[in-house]
Amino acid sequence: MVWRPKAIHLKEGTAIRGGVPIIFPWFNSGFEGGHVASKKPKHGFARNSFWHYDKEGSSDALLRYTLDSSEINADILSQFVSGPNPQFHAVYTIEVGCELTMSLTVYNDGDEPLSYEEALHTYLQVGDAEQSQVCGLEGADYLDTVLDGDPRCSQGDEPATFQGMVDRIYYSAHTLELRDPVLKRTVVVSKQGAAQTVVWNPGEQAGNAIGDLDEGEWRGFVCVEAVNNRDCAVVVPPHDSHTLQQTLSVKH
């Protein structure tokens, strides 16, 4: 179900294309004071950081990884909306079986509320993006970030399809179906702890311009992501936690 490119480029501090990048603690360049910000690195530091494998907390069917705020550069941490000295630790688990479940839990170890954006940036493998449909978003409002000003639009009664670049933040946490007529299957995407869903594919022009993809590789995936961003950012009280979870399964 989860797509990866033909070649994966490993370089410290650089995001890996494909799989399920962990977006935290801001989405894209961040959002603050009602406006798009200019935080760096893009999509936060979690997807570029080294997560520690918890051997004792893992098994054949469950993988557990951890990341602590003490390991992150202070200048990067200072970009948190909730304050310049956040204290937290994050746990990421992957459960493998008839379903694939990914969970990101962030624990606020400080004495002040912790605010952040997050997403499980899931690349789903398809036979042809332009023939694929995402069902279950009918009637939902979304922000169209391809258009100037990110206008708020409505999906209408038809499934979401991929003709040209699609980059939308849907105000929906419904269970979705990614219907793939080429591979003759449907991927079911369910979420917990998410207020939104991002749907993305770069389309032909932008997809062929992505430096770490071969020409035409953009056709092999669509992204359907459990998300909390912008006005739906998470606020975790002191010494509390929040879990974002996404489960994938296949039906033919």
Coordinates of N, CA and C in Angstrom, one line a residue, residues 24 49 53 66 77 79 81 88 90 95 97 119 140 145 149 170 186 197-198 208 216 225 232-233 245:
F24 N 6.0 17.4 11.8 CA 5.9 17.9 13.1 C 7.1 18.8 13.4
S49 N 14.9 14.2 11.4 CA 15.6 13.8 12.6 C 15.9 12.3 12.7
Y53 N 15.3 3.7 17.8 CA 14.5 2.5 17.8 C 14.5 1.9 19.2
T66 N 11.4 6.8 19.2 CA 11.2 7.9 20.1 C 12.1 9.1 19.7
L77 N 13.9 24.9 17.9 CA 12.8 24.8 18.9 C 12.1 26.1 19.1
Q79 N 11.0 28.2 17.2 CA 10.0 28.5 16.3 C 8.6 27.9 16.7
V81 N 5.1 27.8 18.1 CA 4.1 28.8 18.4 C 3.9 29.1 19.9
F88 N 9.2 18.2 25.4 CA 8.3 17.2 24.9 C 9.1 15.9 24.6
A90 N 8.3 12.5 21.8 CA 7.4 11.9 20.9 C 7.6 10.4 20.7
E95 N 2.2 -0.6 13.6 CA 1.7 -1.9 13.9 C 1.3 -2.6 12.5
G97 N 0.0 -5.9 10.3 CA -0.8 -7.1 10.3 C -1.7 -7.1 9.1
A119 N 1.2 15.9 10.8 CA 0.6 15.1 9.8 C 1.4 13.8 9.6
A140 N -17.4 18.1 1.8 CA -16.5 18.7 2.8 C -15.9 20.1 2.2
T145 N -4.7 25.0 -1.8 CA -3.4 25.7 -1.7 C -2.7 25.8 -3.0
G149 N -3.9 32.7 -2.3 CA -4.7 33.0 -1.2 C -5.4 31.8 -0.5
Y170 N -8.6 19.3 3.6 CA -10.0 19.1 3.8 C -10.3 19.2 5.3
T186 N -9.1 -1.2 -3.5 CA -9.5 0.0 -2.8 C -8.7 0.0 -1.5
T197 N -7.9 16.3 6.6 CA -7.2 15.4 5.7 C -6.6 16.2 4.6
V198 N -5.3 15.9 4.3 CA -4.6 16.5 3.2 C -4.6 15.5 2.0
N208 N 7.3 16.0 -12.6 CA 8.5 15.7 -13.4 C 9.7 16.7 -13.0
G216 N 7.8 10.8 -14.6 CA 6.6 9.9 -14.6 C 6.4 9.2 -13.3
E225 N -3.5 12.1 3.9 CA -2.8 12.3 5.2 C -3.7 12.7 6.3
C232 N -6.6 24.3 13.1 CA -6.9 23.0 13.8 C -5.6 22.5 14.5
A233 N -4.6 23.3 14.7 CA -3.4 22.9 15.4 C -3.7 22.3 16.7
Q245 N -3.4 9.2 14.7 CA -3.3 7.8 14.2 C -3.9 7.6 12.8

